[in-house]
Amino acid sequence: MNVPAAWYLVLAALLFGIGAFGVLTRRSALIMFMCLELMLNAVNLTFVTFSRTLSDIGGQAAVFFVMVVAAAEVTVGLGIVVSVFRRRSSTSVDELSEMKG
Amino acid sequence: MIATAYAIPDVLVFLTSALLILVGAVGVLATRNPVHSALSLILALFGVAVAFIAQSADFLAAVQIIVYAGAIVVLFLFVIMFLGVDRRETVRVEPLVGQRVFAGVGVLITVAGLITLFARSHWVTGAIAVSSSGQPLATGSKNVTQLGTAVFTTYLFAFEATAALLIVAVVGAVLLARRERSVDAEGSQS
């Protein structure tokens, strides 16, 4: 018998937490994007786990779409990072503070 | 969730994937050098792929390796080298006082809440009652057939919308990354 779904769910929760901590604490926009990928993967792992538990292929289809959206998001996000870097030669998100109220 | 005897290989596979995922994830945010972070990200993504295979999502595991490790991380590395931002990370000062403490507390509460939700509720929505579809998930090439059938019938509209999204993303990336200078080869990589 396969290992219980709860193990994978707890693993996914830990992965999500690590990714969220990285997004909240790191400064570099590139590292924040990587941590965002970690969080997306945690959600994907949860989807696949529930897909197995419920014997429903819909979970895997959702993961498929999440991957597509993640690829598009990274493409556009890195384009933004590149153009911001051209303007101020830094990727630190702390320096983008013109709109601070 | 009653602890019966689980097959040793399954437990080993789970432990391997958990080790890969956690070591890779911690490595992403603990290393200073962005290149090392990207390589740790590959490790974590491989761990997720192992977990996918262990749960009979074979096609998704292959796509995980191809798309994530093969395209997204390469894109990250390309941007890192293009910008030359390796080892540019500033010293470990906290511009916001107590930011890390608050982030840690918030993340702990979130993870504890998630685990409690998984453990206490009946799979959150009681969705076992609507698991419908009847046939259990297949593995191997049958998994590809099953997933393809679902994507091209039930989720066809979302699939077509995905195509539009990808076109918009590619055009947007090219427009964003292409300035008046001649460095326009970057945005069209993906």
CSV table of C-alpha atoms in Angstrom, one decimal:
chain,number,residue,atom,x,y,z
A,1,MET,CA,0.0,0.0,0.0
A,2,ASN,CA,1.1,3.5,-0.8
A,3,VAL,CA,2.1,5.9,1.9
A,4,PRO,CA,-0.8,8.0,3.2
A,5,ALA,CA,-1.7,11.2,1.5
A,6,ALA,CA,-1.2,13.1,4.7
A,7,TRP,CA,2.5,12.7,4.5
A,8,TYR,CA,2.6,14.4,1.1
A,9,LEU,CA,0.2,17.1,2.3
A,10,VAL,CA,2.4,17.9,5.2
A,11,LEU,CA,5.4,18.0,3.0
A,12,ALA,CA,3.6,20.4,0.6
A,13,ALA,CA,2.6,22.6,3.5
A,14,LEU,CA,6.3,22.8,4.7
A,15,LEU,CA,7.4,23.6,1.1
A,16,PHE,CA,4.8,26.3,0.9
A,17,GLY,CA,5.9,27.8,4.2
A,18,ILE,CA,9.6,27.8,3.2
A,19,GLY,CA,8.6,29.6,-0.1
A,20,ALA,CA,6.5,32.1,1.7
A,21,PHE,CA,9.3,32.9,4.2
A,22,GLY,CA,11.6,33.5,1.3
A,23,VAL,CA,9.2,35.8,-0.5
A,24,LEU,CA,8.7,37.8,2.8
A,25,THR,CA,12.4,38.1,3.7
A,26,ARG,CA,14.6,38.1,0.7
A,27,ARG,CA,15.4,41.3,-1.1
A,28,SER,CA,16.4,40.3,-4.6
A,29,ALA,CA,13.6,40.1,-7.0
A,30,LEU,CA,15.1,37.1,-8.7
A,31,ILE,CA,15.2,35.1,-5.4
A,32,MET,CA,11.6,36.2,-4.7
A,33,PHE,CA,10.6,34.7,-8.1
A,34,MET,CA,12.3,31.4,-7.2
A,35,CYS,CA,10.5,31.3,-3.9
A,36,LEU,CA,7.3,31.9,-5.8
A,37,GLU,CA,8.1,28.9,-7.9
A,38,LEU,CA,8.5,26.9,-4.7
A,39,MET,CA,5.1,27.9,-3.5
A,40,LEU,CA,3.5,27.0,-6.8
A,41,ASN,CA,5.1,23.6,-6.6
A,42,ALA,CA,3.8,23.1,-3.1
A,43,VAL,CA,0.3,23.7,-4.5
A,44,ASN,CA,0.9,21.4,-7.4
A,45,LEU,CA,2.0,18.7,-5.0
A,46,THR,CA,-1.2,19.1,-3.1
A,47,PHE,CA,-3.2,18.9,-6.3
A,48,VAL,CA,-1.5,15.7,-7.3
A,49,THR,CA,-2.0,14.2,-3.9
A,50,PHE,CA,-5.7,14.9,-3.8
A,51,SER,CA,-5.9,13.7,-7.4
A,52,ARG,CA,-4.6,10.3,-6.2
A,53,THR,CA,-6.7,10.2,-3.1
A,54,LEU,CA,-9.9,11.0,-4.9
A,55,SER,CA,-9.1,9.1,-8.1
A,56,ASP,CA,-9.9,12.1,-10.1
A,57,ILE,CA,-7.8,13.2,-13.1
A,58,GLY,CA,-9.0,16.8,-12.7
A,59,GLY,CA,-6.3,17.5,-10.2
A,60,GLN,CA,-3.6,16.6,-12.6
A,61,ALA,CA,-5.2,18.7,-15.3
A,62,ALA,CA,-5.2,21.6,-12.8
A,63,VAL,CA,-1.5,21.1,-12.3
A,64,PHE,CA,-1.0,21.1,-16.0
A,65,PHE,CA,-2.6,24.6,-16.2
A,66,VAL,CA,-0.7,25.8,-13.2
A,67,MET,CA,2.5,24.9,-14.9
A,68,VAL,CA,1.6,26.8,-18.0
A,69,VAL,CA,0.6,29.9,-16.1
A,70,ALA,CA,3.8,29.6,-14.1
A,71,ALA,CA,5.9,29.5,-17.2
A,72,ALA,CA,4.1,32.6,-18.6
A,73,GLU,CA,4.5,34.4,-15.3
A,74,VAL,CA,8.2,33.7,-15.1
A,75,THR,CA,8.7,34.9,-18.6
A,76,VAL,CA,6.9,38.2,-18.1
A,77,GLY,CA,8.4,38.7,-14.6
A,78,LEU,CA,11.9,38.2,-15.7
A,79,GLY,CA,11.3,40.6,-18.5
A,80,ILE,CA,10.2,43.2,-15.9
A,81,VAL,CA,13.3,42.4,-13.8
A,82,VAL,CA,15.5,42.9,-16.7
A,83,SER,CA,14.0,46.3,-17.7
A,84,VAL,CA,14.1,47.4,-14.0
A,85,PHE,CA,17.7,46.4,-13.8
A,86,ARG,CA,18.5,48.4,-16.9
A,87,ARG,CA,17.1,51.5,-15.3
A,88,ARG,CA,18.7,51.3,-11.9
A,89,SER,CA,21.3,48.5,-12.1
A,90,SER,CA,19.9,46.7,-9.1
A,91,THR,CA,17.3,44.0,-8.5
A,92,SER,CA,16.6,44.9,-4.9
A,93,VAL,CA,13.0,45.5,-4.3
A,94,ASP,CA,13.7,47.9,-1.5
A,95,GLU,CA,15.0,50.5,-4.0
A,96,LEU,CA,11.7,50.6,-5.9
A,97,SER,CA,10.0,53.1,-3.6
A,98,GLU,CA,9.0,56.0,-5.8
A,99,MET,CA,5.3,55.3,-5.1
A,100,LYS,CA,5.7,55.2,-1.4
A,101,GLY,CA,2.9,57.3,0.1
B,1,MET,CA,-4.5,7.9,8.4
B,2,ILE,CA,-4.3,4.8,10.5
B,3,ALA,CA,-0.7,3.6,10.6
B,4,THR,CA,-0.7,0.3,8.9
B,5,ALA,CA,2.3,-1.4,7.4
B,6,TYR,CA,3.4,0.5,4.4
B,7,ALA,CA,5.6,-0.9,1.7
B,8,ILE,CA,9.2,-0.2,2.3
B,9,PRO,CA,9.9,1.1,-1.2
B,10,ASP,CA,7.1,3.6,-1.1
B,11,VAL,CA,8.3,4.9,2.2
B,12,LEU,CA,11.9,5.2,0.9
B,13,VAL,CA,10.6,7.1,-2.2
B,14,PHE,CA,8.7,9.4,0.0
B,15,LEU,CA,11.7,10.1,2.2
B,16,THR,CA,13.9,10.7,-0.8
B,17,SER,CA,11.6,13.2,-2.3
B,18,ALA,CA,11.0,14.9,1.0
B,19,LEU,CA,14.8,15.2,1.5
B,20,LEU,CA,15.3,16.6,-2.0
B,21,ILE,CA,12.5,19.1,-1.6
B,22,LEU,CA,13.4,20.4,1.8
B,23,VAL,CA,17.1,20.6,1.2
B,24,GLY,CA,16.5,22.3,-2.1
B,25,ALA,CA,13.9,24.7,-0.7
B,26,VAL,CA,16.1,25.7,2.2
B,27,GLY,CA,19.0,26.1,-0.2
B,28,VAL,CA,17.1,28.5,-2.4
B,29,LEU,CA,16.6,31.1,0.4
B,30,ALA,CA,19.7,30.4,2.5
B,31,THR,CA,22.4,30.9,-0.1
B,32,ARG,CA,23.7,34.3,-1.0
B,33,ASN,CA,24.7,33.6,-4.6
B,34,PRO,CA,21.7,33.7,-6.9
B,35,VAL,CA,23.3,31.0,-9.1
B,36,HIS,CA,23.4,28.6,-6.1
B,37,SER,CA,19.8,29.5,-5.4
B,38,ALA,CA,18.8,28.5,-8.9
B,39,LEU,CA,20.7,25.2,-8.6
B,40,SER,CA,19.0,24.5,-5.3
B,41,LEU,CA,15.7,25.2,-7.0
B,42,ILE,CA,16.5,22.5,-9.5
B,43,LEU,CA,17.0,20.1,-6.6
B,44,ALA,CA,13.6,21.0,-5.1
B,45,LEU,CA,11.9,20.6,-8.4
B,46,PHE,CA,13.4,17.2,-8.9
B,47,GLY,CA,12.1,16.2,-5.5
B,48,VAL,CA,8.6,17.3,-6.5
B,49,ALA,CA,9.0,15.3,-9.7
B,50,VAL,CA,9.8,12.2,-7.7
B,51,ALA,CA,6.7,12.8,-5.6
B,52,PHE,CA,4.7,13.1,-8.8
B,53,ILE,CA,5.9,9.7,-10.0
B,54,ALA,CA,5.2,8.1,-6.7
B,55,GLN,CA,1.6,9.3,-6.9
B,56,SER,CA,1.0,8.1,-10.5
B,57,ALA,CA,1.3,11.4,-12.2
B,58,ASP,CA,3.9,10.3,-14.7
B,59,PHE,CA,3.2,12.8,-17.4
B,60,LEU,CA,3.3,15.6,-15.0
B,61,ALA,CA,6.7,14.5,-13.6
B,62,ALA,CA,8.1,14.5,-17.1
B,63,VAL,CA,6.7,17.9,-17.8
B,64,GLN,CA,8.0,19.1,-14.5
B,65,ILE,CA,11.5,18.2,-15.5
B,66,ILE,CA,11.2,19.5,-19.0
B,67,VAL,CA,9.4,22.8,-18.3
B,68,TYR,CA,10.8,23.7,-14.9
B,69,ALA,CA,14.3,22.3,-14.8
B,70,GLY,CA,14.8,22.6,-18.5
B,71,ALA,CA,13.2,25.9,-19.3
B,72,ILE,CA,12.3,28.0,-16.3
B,73,VAL,CA,15.5,27.5,-14.3
B,74,VAL,CA,17.6,28.0,-17.4
B,75,LEU,CA,15.7,31.2,-18.0
B,76,PHE,CA,16.6,32.2,-14.4
B,77,LEU,CA,20.3,31.4,-14.9
B,78,PHE,CA,20.3,33.2,-18.2
B,79,VAL,CA,18.9,36.4,-16.6
B,80,ILE,CA,21.3,36.1,-13.7
B,81,MET,CA,24.3,35.9,-16.0
B,82,PHE,CA,22.8,38.5,-18.3
B,83,LEU,CA,22.4,41.0,-15.5
B,84,GLY,CA,25.6,40.0,-13.7
B,85,VAL,CA,23.9,40.1,-10.4
B,86,ASP,CA,25.7,37.1,-8.9
B,87,ARG,CA,27.2,37.9,-5.5
B,88,ARG,CA,25.5,41.3,-5.6
B,89,GLU,CA,23.2,40.5,-2.7
B,90,THR,CA,23.6,43.0,0.0
B,91,VAL,CA,24.8,42.2,3.5
B,92,ARG,CA,22.3,40.7,5.9
B,93,VAL,CA,20.8,43.9,7.3
B,94,GLU,CA,17.1,44.2,8.0
B,95,PRO,CA,15.8,47.5,6.6
B,96,LEU,CA,12.5,46.8,8.4
B,97,VAL,CA,13.0,46.1,12.0
B,98,GLY,CA,11.8,42.6,13.0
B,99,GLN,CA,10.8,41.7,9.5
B,100,ARG,CA,12.3,38.2,9.7
B,101,VAL,CA,10.7,37.6,13.1
B,102,PHE,CA,7.2,38.6,11.9
B,103,ALA,CA,7.7,36.6,8.7
B,104,GLY,CA,8.7,33.6,10.6
B,105,VAL,CA,5.7,33.9,13.0
B,106,GLY,CA,3.3,34.4,10.1
B,107,VAL,CA,4.7,31.4,8.2
B,108,LEU,CA,4.5,29.2,11.3
B,109,ILE,CA,0.9,30.1,11.8
B,110,THR,CA,0.1,29.5,8.2
B,111,VAL,CA,1.8,26.1,8.1
B,112,ALA,CA,0.3,25.0,11.4
B,113,GLY,CA,-3.1,26.1,10.1
B,114,LEU,CA,-2.6,24.1,6.9
B,115,ILE,CA,-1.5,21.0,8.7
B,116,THR,CA,-4.4,21.3,11.2
B,117,LEU,CA,-6.8,21.7,8.3
B,118,PHE,CA,-5.4,18.6,6.6
B,119,ALA,CA,-5.5,16.5,9.8
B,120,ARG,CA,-8.7,17.6,11.4
B,121,SER,CA,-11.2,18.2,8.6
B,122,HIS,CA,-12.6,15.6,6.3
B,123,TRP,CA,-10.4,16.5,3.4
B,124,VAL,CA,-11.5,20.1,3.7
B,125,THR,CA,-14.7,19.7,1.7
B,126,GLY,CA,-15.7,16.2,2.1
B,127,ALA,CA,-15.0,15.8,-1.5
B,128,ILE,CA,-14.7,12.1,-1.3
B,129,ALA,CA,-18.4,12.0,-1.9
B,130,VAL,CA,-18.0,13.6,-5.3
B,131,SER,CA,-15.0,11.7,-6.5
B,132,SER,CA,-17.2,10.4,-9.3
B,133,SER,CA,-15.3,9.5,-12.4
B,134,GLY,CA,-15.1,5.9,-11.1
B,135,GLN,CA,-12.0,4.6,-12.8
B,136,PRO,CA,-8.9,4.8,-10.7
B,137,LEU,CA,-5.9,6.7,-11.9
B,138,ALA,CA,-3.7,4.8,-14.3
B,139,THR,CA,0.0,4.9,-14.5
B,140,GLY,CA,2.5,4.9,-17.3
B,141,SER,CA,1.2,5.7,-20.8
B,142,LYS,CA,-2.3,5.2,-19.6
B,143,ASN,CA,-1.8,8.2,-17.5
B,144,VAL,CA,-1.0,10.3,-20.5
B,145,THR,CA,-4.1,9.0,-22.2
B,146,GLN,CA,-6.3,9.8,-19.2
B,147,LEU,CA,-4.8,13.3,-18.7
B,148,GLY,CA,-5.0,14.0,-22.4
B,149,THR,CA,-8.6,13.0,-22.6
B,150,ALA,CA,-9.5,15.2,-19.7
B,151,VAL,CA,-7.6,18.2,-21.0
B,152,PHE,CA,-9.0,17.9,-24.5
B,153,THR,CA,-12.6,17.3,-23.5
B,154,THR,CA,-13.5,18.6,-20.1
B,155,TYR,CA,-11.0,21.4,-19.9
B,156,LEU,CA,-10.8,22.2,-23.6
B,157,PHE,CA,-11.8,25.9,-23.1
B,158,ALA,CA,-9.2,26.4,-20.5
B,159,PHE,CA,-6.6,24.7,-22.7
B,160,GLU,CA,-7.4,27.1,-25.6
B,161,ALA,CA,-7.2,30.1,-23.3
B,162,THR,CA,-3.8,28.8,-22.2
B,163,ALA,CA,-2.6,29.2,-25.8
B,164,ALA,CA,-3.7,32.8,-25.9
B,165,LEU,CA,-2.0,33.4,-22.5
B,166,LEU,CA,1.3,32.0,-23.8
B,167,ILE,CA,1.2,34.2,-26.9
B,168,VAL,CA,0.5,37.2,-24.8
B,169,ALA,CA,3.3,36.3,-22.4
B,170,VAL,CA,5.8,35.9,-25.2
B,171,VAL,CA,4.9,39.1,-26.9
B,172,GLY,CA,5.0,40.9,-23.5
B,173,ALA,CA,8.4,39.5,-22.6
B,174,VAL,CA,9.8,40.5,-25.9
B,175,LEU,CA,8.4,44.0,-25.6
B,176,LEU,CA,9.6,44.4,-22.0
B,177,ALA,CA,13.1,43.1,-22.6
B,178,ARG,CA,13.8,44.8,-25.9
B,179,ARG,CA,15.0,48.3,-25.5
B,180,GLU,CA,16.6,50.6,-28.1
B,181,ARG,CA,19.9,48.7,-27.8
B,182,SER,CA,20.6,45.4,-29.5
B,183,VAL,CA,20.1,43.1,-26.5
B,184,ASP,CA,16.8,41.8,-27.7
B,185,ALA,CA,17.7,38.1,-27.8
B,186,GLU,CA,16.8,37.7,-24.2
B,187,GLY,CA,13.0,38.0,-24.0
B,188,SER,CA,12.4,35.5,-26.8
B,189,GLN,CA,14.1,32.7,-25.1
B,190,SER,CA,11.0,31.0,-23.7
